[in-house]
GROMACS .gro file of C-alpha atoms in nm:
model
  378
    1MET     CA    1   1.108   2.420   1.191
    2PRO     CA    2   0.858   2.475   0.909
    3ASP     CA    3   0.978   2.327   0.583
    4HIS     CA    4   0.874   2.295   0.221
    5VAL     CA    5   0.757   1.941   0.146
    6LEU     CA    6   0.726   1.765  -0.189
    7ILE     CA    7   0.486   1.470  -0.194
    8THR     CA    8   0.515   1.265  -0.512
    9GLY     CA    9   0.189   1.085  -0.584
   10GLY     CA   10   0.041   1.336  -0.346
   11ALA     CA   11  -0.305   1.354  -0.503
   12GLY     CA   12  -0.378   0.999  -0.396
   13PHE     CA   13  -0.551   0.848  -0.094
   14ILE     CA   14  -0.259   0.885   0.145
   15GLY     CA   15  -0.096   1.191  -0.010
   16THR     CA   16  -0.394   1.424   0.010
   17ARG     CA   17  -0.441   1.364   0.382
   18LEU     CA   18  -0.068   1.384   0.443
   19ALA     CA   19  -0.052   1.719   0.264
   20ARG     CA   20  -0.314   1.862   0.498
   21ARG     CA   21  -0.128   1.722   0.801
   22PHE     CA   22   0.190   1.902   0.695
   23VAL     CA   23   0.005   2.227   0.627
   24ASP     CA   24  -0.171   2.209   0.964
   25ALA     CA   25   0.177   2.183   1.122
   26GLY     CA   26   0.292   2.499   0.945
   27HIS     CA   27   0.471   2.351   0.643
   28THR     CA   28   0.410   2.432   0.277
   29VAL     CA   29   0.344   2.150   0.031
   30THR     CA   30   0.392   2.082  -0.338
   31VAL     CA   31   0.226   1.777  -0.491
   32LEU     CA   32   0.350   1.603  -0.806
   33ASP     CA   33   0.096   1.356  -0.947
   34SER     CA   34   0.023   1.205  -1.287
   35LEU     CA   35  -0.352   1.185  -1.208
   36ILE     CA   36  -0.398   0.848  -1.379
   37PRO     CA   37  -0.756   0.766  -1.486
   38GLN     CA   38  -0.745   0.431  -1.302
   39VAL     CA   39  -0.752   0.630  -0.976
   40HIS     CA   40  -0.883   0.977  -1.062
   41GLY     CA   41  -1.118   0.922  -1.356
   42ASP     CA   42  -1.093   1.057  -1.709
   43ASP     CA   43  -1.128   1.425  -1.613
   44PRO     CA   44  -0.963   1.456  -1.270
   45ARG     CA   45  -1.065   1.819  -1.215
   46LEU     CA   46  -1.427   1.704  -1.230
   47THR     CA   47  -1.410   1.338  -1.130
   48SER     CA   48  -1.151   1.330  -0.850
   49PRO     CA   49  -1.260   1.443  -0.502
   50LEU     CA   50  -0.905   1.366  -0.388
   51LEU     CA   51  -0.762   1.623  -0.626
   52ARG     CA   52  -1.024   1.882  -0.530
   53SER     CA   53  -0.940   1.830  -0.163
   54LEU     CA   54  -0.599   1.984  -0.230
   55ASP     CA   55  -0.750   2.319  -0.331
   56GLY     CA   56  -0.606   2.580  -0.098
   57VAL     CA   57  -0.383   2.320   0.066
   58ALA     CA   58  -0.101   2.244  -0.176
   59SER     CA   59   0.045   2.352  -0.507
   60VAL     CA   60  -0.032   2.074  -0.755
   61ILE     CA   61   0.189   1.992  -1.051
   62GLU     CA   62   0.040   1.746  -1.297
   63GLY     CA   63   0.338   1.543  -1.404
   64THR     CA   64   0.521   1.217  -1.363
   65VAL     CA   65   0.824   1.095  -1.172
   66THR     CA   66   0.944   0.935  -1.495
   67SER     CA   67   1.006   1.288  -1.629
   68ALA     CA   68   1.323   1.459  -1.507
   69GLU     CA   69   1.177   1.794  -1.609
   70ASP     CA   70   0.866   1.741  -1.397
   71LEU     CA   71   1.077   1.629  -1.101
   72ARG     CA   72   1.307   1.934  -1.125
   73SER     CA   73   1.009   2.165  -1.122
   74ALA     CA   74   0.852   1.990  -0.825
   75LEU     CA   75   1.176   1.975  -0.624
   76GLU     CA   76   1.227   2.351  -0.629
   77GLY     CA   77   1.263   2.470  -0.270
   78ALA     CA   78   1.178   2.134  -0.115
   79GLY     CA   79   1.353   2.030   0.206
   80ILE     CA   80   1.160   1.706   0.260
   81VAL     CA   81   1.048   1.460  -0.008
   82VAL     CA   82   0.783   1.198   0.065
   83HIS     CA   83   0.797   0.960  -0.228
   84LEU     CA   84   0.453   0.798  -0.258
   85ALA     CA   85   0.433   0.787  -0.638
   86ALA     CA   86   0.401   0.429  -0.758
   87GLU     CA   87   0.188   0.196  -0.963
   88THR     CA   88   0.007  -0.027  -0.713
   89GLY     CA   89  -0.162  -0.364  -0.737
   90THR     CA   90  -0.009  -0.708  -0.693
   91GLY     CA   91  -0.218  -0.880  -0.958
   92GLN     CA   92  -0.186  -0.618  -1.230
   93SER     CA   93   0.188  -0.594  -1.175
   94MET     CA   94   0.230  -0.953  -1.292
   95TYR     CA   95   0.133  -0.866  -1.651
   96GLU     CA   96   0.196  -0.489  -1.680
   97ILE     CA   97   0.557  -0.542  -1.585
   98ASP     CA   98   0.722  -0.269  -1.787
   99ARG     CA   99   0.479  -0.001  -1.663
  100TYR     CA  100   0.533  -0.097  -1.298
  101VAL     CA  101   0.910  -0.111  -1.328
  102GLU     CA  102   0.933   0.214  -1.523
  103ALA     CA  103   0.719   0.409  -1.277
  104ASN     CA  104   0.836   0.258  -0.951
  105VAL     CA  105   1.201   0.182  -1.014
  106GLY     CA  106   1.269   0.422  -1.299
  107GLY     CA  107   1.095   0.713  -1.126
  108THR     CA  108   1.291   0.656  -0.807
  109ALA     CA  109   1.616   0.635  -1.003
  110LYS     CA  110   1.540   0.966  -1.179
  111LEU     CA  111   1.466   1.134  -0.846
  112LEU     CA  112   1.795   1.015  -0.697
  113ASP     CA  113   1.991   1.103  -1.011
  114ILE     CA  114   1.875   1.464  -0.985
  115LEU     CA  115   1.950   1.478  -0.613
  116ALA     CA  116   2.296   1.331  -0.671
  117ASN     CA  117   2.397   1.558  -0.957
  118GLU     CA  118   2.213   1.889  -0.928
  119GLN     CA  119   2.169   2.162  -0.670
  120HIS     CA  120   1.875   2.121  -0.433
  121SER     CA  121   1.771   2.183  -0.072
  122VAL     CA  122   1.648   1.832   0.016
  123THR     CA  123   1.765   1.696   0.351
  124ARG     CA  124   1.534   1.395   0.396
  125VAL     CA  125   1.359   1.148   0.164
  126VAL     CA  126   1.085   0.920   0.296
  127ILE     CA  127   1.000   0.628   0.070
  128ALA     CA  128   0.663   0.453   0.088
  129SER     CA  129   0.769   0.091   0.084
  130SER     CA  130   0.539  -0.206   0.136
  131ARG     CA  131   0.478  -0.523   0.335
  132SER     CA  132   0.487  -0.698  -0.004
  133ILE     CA  133   0.867  -0.703   0.008
  134TYR     CA  134   0.852  -0.964   0.287
  135GLY     CA  135   0.682  -1.224   0.069
  136GLU     CA  136   0.524  -1.474   0.305
  137GLY     CA  137   0.691  -1.310   0.606
  138ALA     CA  138   0.791  -1.466   0.936
  139TYR     CA  139   0.680  -1.799   1.085
  140ARG     CA  140   0.772  -1.999   1.394
  141THR     CA  141   0.853  -2.370   1.383
  142VAL     CA  142   0.726  -2.620   1.640
  143ASP     CA  143   1.063  -2.600   1.818
  144GLY     CA  144   1.058  -2.218   1.835
  145ARG     CA  145   1.283  -2.114   1.546
  146VAL     CA  146   1.189  -1.819   1.327
  147VAL     CA  147   1.190  -1.908   0.955
  148TYR     CA  148   1.090  -1.742   0.629
  149PRO     CA  149   0.903  -1.990   0.408
  150PRO     CA  150   0.930  -1.985   0.028
  151HIS     CA  151   0.645  -1.879  -0.198
  152ARG     CA  152   0.351  -2.116  -0.219
  153SER     CA  153   0.352  -2.340  -0.523
  154ASP     CA  154   0.090  -2.345  -0.796
  155ALA     CA  155   0.062  -2.724  -0.758
  156ALA     CA  156  -0.010  -2.711  -0.385
  157MET     CA  157  -0.273  -2.440  -0.419
  158ALA     CA  158  -0.436  -2.621  -0.710
  159ALA     CA  159  -0.476  -2.915  -0.471
  160GLY     CA  160  -0.647  -2.690  -0.215
  161ASP     CA  161  -0.346  -2.656   0.016
  162PHE     CA  162  -0.319  -2.282   0.073
  163GLU     CA  163  -0.107  -2.268   0.388
  164VAL     CA  164   0.263  -2.198   0.368
  165SER     CA  165   0.502  -2.486   0.420
  166MET     CA  166   0.872  -2.547   0.435
  167SER     CA  167   1.067  -2.859   0.349
  168GLY     CA  168   1.166  -3.053   0.659
  169GLU     CA  169   0.937  -2.857   0.891
  170GLU     CA  170   0.607  -2.952   1.050
  171ALA     CA  171   0.319  -2.706   1.092
  172LEU     CA  172   0.431  -2.343   1.094
  173GLU     CA  173   0.280  -2.061   1.300
  174MET     CA  174   0.255  -1.714   1.145
  175ILE     CA  175   0.411  -1.446   1.368
  176PRO     CA  176   0.441  -1.067   1.323
  177THR     CA  177   0.717  -0.982   1.077
  178ASP     CA  178   0.981  -0.734   1.192
  179GLU     CA  179   1.207  -0.512   0.984
  180ASN     CA  180   1.502  -0.753   1.004
  181ALA     CA  181   1.308  -1.025   0.821
  182LYS     CA  182   1.421  -1.183   0.497
  183LEU     CA  183   1.309  -0.988   0.192
  184HIS     CA  184   1.173  -1.214  -0.082
  185PRO     CA  185   0.877  -1.057  -0.261
  186SER     CA  186   0.642  -1.284  -0.455
  187SER     CA  187   0.514  -1.031  -0.712
  188VAL     CA  188   0.650  -0.777  -0.958
  189TYR     CA  189   0.494  -0.505  -0.744
  190GLY     CA  190   0.682  -0.634  -0.439
  191ILE     CA  191   1.007  -0.649  -0.632
  192THR     CA  192   0.968  -0.288  -0.745
  193LYS     CA  193   0.895  -0.172  -0.389
  194GLN     CA  194   1.206  -0.353  -0.263
  195MET     CA  195   1.412  -0.186  -0.534
  196GLN     CA  196   1.265   0.157  -0.453
  197GLU     CA  197   1.351   0.114  -0.088
  198SER     CA  198   1.701  -0.022  -0.160
  199LEU     CA  199   1.781   0.266  -0.394
  200ILE     CA  200   1.672   0.531  -0.143
  201MET     CA  201   1.837   0.370   0.159
  202THR     CA  202   2.164   0.308  -0.030
  203VAL     CA  203   2.207   0.627  -0.231
  204ALA     CA  204   2.064   0.897  -0.005
  205PRO     CA  205   2.327   0.873   0.273
  206THR     CA  206   2.608   0.901   0.018
  207ILE     CA  207   2.479   1.242  -0.095
  208GLY     CA  208   2.406   1.383   0.250
  209ILE     CA  209   2.033   1.308   0.260
  210GLU     CA  210   1.859   1.128   0.545
  211PRO     CA  211   1.656   0.831   0.419
  212VAL     CA  212   1.353   0.671   0.587
  213ALA     CA  213   1.161   0.371   0.454
  214LEU     CA  214   0.806   0.301   0.569
  215ARG     CA  215   0.674  -0.047   0.500
  216TYR     CA  216   0.299   0.005   0.480
  217GLN     CA  217   0.055  -0.277   0.543
  218ASN     CA  218  -0.297  -0.270   0.390
  219VAL     CA  219  -0.406   0.093   0.420
  220TYR     CA  220  -0.780   0.163   0.425
  221GLY     CA  221  -1.029   0.431   0.514
  222PRO     CA  222  -1.252   0.708   0.375
  223GLY     CA  223  -1.119   0.847   0.050
  224GLN     CA  224  -0.957   0.538  -0.094
  225SER     CA  225  -1.024   0.471  -0.460
  226LEU     CA  226  -1.351   0.298  -0.540
  227LYS     CA  227  -1.261   0.295  -0.911
  228ASN     CA  228  -0.935   0.100  -0.900
  229PRO     CA  229  -1.012  -0.275  -0.917
  230TYR     CA  230  -0.653  -0.383  -0.855
  231THR     CA  231  -0.611  -0.271  -0.495
  232GLY     CA  232  -0.818  -0.291  -0.179
  233ILE     CA  233  -1.064  -0.571  -0.105
  234LEU     CA  234  -1.261  -0.336   0.120
  235SER     CA  235  -1.339  -0.110  -0.176
  236ILE     CA  236  -1.406  -0.403  -0.409
  237PHE     CA  237  -1.635  -0.589  -0.169
  238SER     CA  238  -1.816  -0.269  -0.067
  239THR     CA  239  -1.899  -0.190  -0.428
  240LEU     CA  240  -2.026  -0.545  -0.487
  241ILE     CA  241  -2.245  -0.524  -0.176
  242ARG     CA  242  -2.394  -0.192  -0.284
  243GLN     CA  243  -2.458  -0.331  -0.633
  244GLY     CA  244  -2.626  -0.639  -0.486
  245LYS     CA  245  -2.375  -0.865  -0.660
  246SER     CA  246  -2.232  -1.184  -0.513
  247ILE     CA  247  -1.888  -1.199  -0.357
  248ASN     CA  248  -1.642  -1.472  -0.455
  249ILE     CA  249  -1.382  -1.529  -0.186
  250PHE     CA  250  -1.047  -1.664  -0.305
  251GLU     CA  251  -0.868  -1.959  -0.146
  252ASP     CA  252  -1.056  -2.069   0.168
  253GLY     CA  253  -1.120  -1.722   0.311
  254LEU     CA  254  -0.872  -1.778   0.592
  255GLU     CA  255  -0.595  -1.576   0.429
  256SER     CA  256  -0.530  -1.268   0.640
  257ARG     CA  257  -0.398  -0.915   0.617
  258ASP     CA  258  -0.296  -0.637   0.854
  259PHE     CA  259  -0.539  -0.350   0.790
  260VAL     CA  260  -0.410  -0.013   0.908
  261TYR     CA  261  -0.634   0.292   0.915
  262ILE     CA  262  -0.547   0.595   0.703
  263ASP     CA  263  -0.514   0.836   0.999
  264ASP     CA  264  -0.254   0.609   1.159
  265VAL     CA  265  -0.060   0.590   0.833
  266VAL     CA  266  -0.067   0.967   0.787
  267GLU     CA  267   0.052   1.037   1.140
  268SER     CA  268   0.327   0.774   1.117
  269THR     CA  269   0.446   0.923   0.788
  270PHE     CA  270   0.440   1.277   0.924
  271LEU     CA  271   0.648   1.173   1.225
  272ALA     CA  272   0.890   0.977   1.008
  273SER     CA  273   0.937   1.288   0.794
  274THR     CA  274   1.003   1.526   1.081
  275LEU     CA  275   1.157   1.341   1.377
  276ALA     CA  276   1.536   1.313   1.397
  277ALA     CA  277   1.508   0.962   1.545
  278ALA     CA  278   1.365   0.822   1.220
  279ALA     CA  279   1.667   0.905   1.003
  280GLY     CA  280   1.827   0.602   0.842
  281HIS     CA  281   1.563   0.352   0.954
  282THR     CA  282   1.311   0.119   0.795
  283ILE     CA  283   0.983   0.110   0.990
  284ASN     CA  284   0.675  -0.110   0.963
  285VAL     CA  285   0.347   0.082   0.955
  286GLY     CA  286   0.060  -0.149   1.045
  287SER     CA  287  -0.188  -0.231   1.316
  288GLY     CA  288  -0.013  -0.551   1.421
  289VAL     CA  289  -0.346  -0.739   1.400
  290ALA     CA  290  -0.436  -1.008   1.145
  291THR     CA  291  -0.786  -1.007   0.994
  292THR     CA  292  -0.903  -1.287   0.764
  293VAL     CA  293  -1.097  -1.230   0.444
  294ASN     CA  294  -1.392  -1.416   0.593
  295GLU     CA  295  -1.385  -1.174   0.886
  296VAL     CA  296  -1.369  -0.879   0.646
  297VAL     CA  297  -1.682  -0.994   0.463
  298ALA     CA  298  -1.874  -1.057   0.786
  299SER     CA  299  -1.771  -0.716   0.919
  300LEU     CA  300  -1.882  -0.543   0.599
  301PHE     CA  301  -2.221  -0.715   0.609
  302ALA     CA  302  -2.265  -0.603   0.969
  303ALA     CA  303  -2.158  -0.246   0.895
  304PHE     CA  304  -2.381  -0.212   0.586
  305GLY     CA  305  -2.670  -0.388   0.759
  306THR     CA  306  -2.718  -0.615   0.459
  307SER     CA  307  -2.557  -0.909   0.284
  308VAL     CA  308  -2.514  -1.063  -0.061
  309PRO     CA  309  -2.455  -1.425  -0.166
  310THR     CA  310  -2.102  -1.532  -0.087
  311THR     CA  311  -1.903  -1.824  -0.226
  312VAL     CA  312  -1.566  -1.949  -0.106
  313THR     CA  313  -1.433  -2.052  -0.446
  314GLY     CA  314  -1.091  -2.205  -0.390
  315ASN     CA  315  -0.963  -1.981  -0.671
  316TYR     CA  316  -0.623  -1.822  -0.614
  317ARG     CA  317  -0.394  -1.562  -0.768
  318LEU     CA  318  -0.030  -1.631  -0.838
  319GLY     CA  319   0.181  -1.371  -0.658
  320ASP     CA  320  -0.053  -1.341  -0.358
  321ILE     CA  321   0.073  -1.416  -0.009
  322ARG     CA  322  -0.116  -1.613   0.257
  323HIS     CA  323  -0.063  -1.398   0.566
  324ASN     CA  324   0.140  -1.102   0.683
  325THR     CA  325   0.118  -0.898   1.001
  326ALA     CA  326   0.354  -0.621   1.106
  327ASP     CA  327   0.568  -0.619   1.416
  328THR     CA  328   0.517  -0.256   1.520
  329THR     CA  329   0.782  -0.241   1.794
  330ARG     CA  330   1.007  -0.007   1.596
  331LEU     CA  331   0.714   0.224   1.516
  332ARG     CA  332   0.652   0.263   1.888
  333GLU     CA  333   1.015   0.290   1.992
  334LEU     CA  334   1.143   0.528   1.722
  335LEU     CA  335   0.837   0.741   1.650
  336GLY     CA  336   0.662   0.706   1.984
  337TYR     CA  337   0.346   0.615   1.797
  338GLU     CA  338   0.090   0.341   1.853
  339PRO     CA  339  -0.185   0.289   1.589
  340ARG     CA  340  -0.506   0.419   1.746
  341THR     CA  341  -0.789   0.294   1.525
  342ASP     CA  342  -0.898  -0.069   1.555
  343PHE     CA  343  -1.046  -0.245   1.253
  344ARG     CA  344  -1.408  -0.235   1.370
  345THR     CA  345  -1.397   0.141   1.431
  346GLY     CA  346  -1.210   0.215   1.111
  347LEU     CA  347  -1.439  -0.005   0.904
  348GLY     CA  348  -1.743   0.174   1.044
  349ARG     CA  349  -1.601   0.509   0.934
  350PHE     CA  350  -1.514   0.365   0.594
  351VAL     CA  351  -1.863   0.222   0.537
  352GLU     CA  352  -2.027   0.546   0.648
  353TRP     CA  353  -1.821   0.731   0.387
  354VAL     CA  354  -1.878   0.473   0.113
  355SER     CA  355  -2.254   0.483   0.170
  356ALA     CA  356  -2.262   0.852   0.080
  357GLU     CA  357  -2.058   0.804  -0.240
  358PRO     CA  358  -2.202   0.728  -0.586
  359ILE     CA  359  -2.186   0.361  -0.679
  360GLU     CA  360  -1.890   0.332  -0.914
  361GLU     CA  361  -1.828   0.073  -1.183
  362SER     CA  362  -1.500  -0.060  -1.051
  363GLY     CA  363  -1.402  -0.287  -1.339
  364TYR     CA  364  -1.346  -0.571  -1.095
  365GLU     CA  365  -1.485  -0.840  -1.325
  366ARG     CA  366  -1.265  -0.709  -1.607
  367SER     CA  367  -0.957  -0.730  -1.387
  368LEU     CA  368  -1.033  -1.092  -1.301
  369LYS     CA  369  -1.080  -1.173  -1.669
  370GLU     CA  370  -0.744  -1.014  -1.752
  371MET     CA  371  -0.569  -1.227  -1.491
  372ALA     CA  372  -0.747  -1.547  -1.590
  373GLU     CA  373  -0.653  -1.495  -1.956
  374ARG     CA  374  -0.289  -1.489  -1.847
  375SER     CA  375  -0.321  -1.795  -1.619
  376LEU     CA  376  -0.252  -1.579  -1.312
  377LEU     CA  377  -0.596  -1.648  -1.164
  378LYS     CA  378  -0.661  -2.019  -1.118
   0.00000   0.00000   0.00000
């Protein structure tokens, strides 16, 4: 049945496409977004194509989830809430701690407080969680046991040993991480996402609301922010390539991520919001395929048809993980959905879009300087 949907953080990369998906299916959409300059520029009405893409699609309320008044206004008439609003960026979270906790945890608490104590029409809340809550994720020992290694130590990485290890175990093999894995985030961002998810999954059922948690892997594709230097190596590296600047690869370049294309994330989120089978579940949203940073750089060079000097520096960021890949079994079984866009195809679409965009000053060098000054970048 058609419903009214509230998407918090809905003027962002994922939210704008998700809004159109809901509208195309016959729903009406309200977006609540604070339109922060880090993502949308200083004058969003002029500088944010994402915001302009919502014209004629959704009602947009400029406001914040840390304001109960803004949330009350946005919740009016909503039957489904997709809670995307969050400060994002592993590195930045390690020194802008109060801002991340206030927005991510405090905003979620305010949302639930209103739903628990005031009249509303909400029947389902979908929280955008993150693979970051797994920390280093799942590994297999030489004798076949599944283990969850601790965070990598500063001392080991300073010595050039970037792989995960575990006391008493020989070499470990990274395996896809499923939803029953140990949760032990290694960054403030990861901690806040775990708390967001825990709040929604714990409180919502007690007040008659169906909760769903989606643990997104690394989302990419046309439309992602080229201004925000704290998230998305595809955006960062693409800007450096277009500027003709060199690329410095952290660690040894063999660290890997699960890159999942925006269309697959949008469809998974739409299904999780509307299918009865999703209620009460946590679900990984990823491609299930690991891609190393070295492979990312080579793929970008091939897609752009050019290259820039590249150095594998051995530098590392505290709070970063080595590998993580999603086990997508539950996504297939509960939502009947299989990610459709492989990395090569998705990257080609992304590069085609980037090539038509103005070259932005991303502030990447500034972000590295900020981390180095705080001894978070070694």
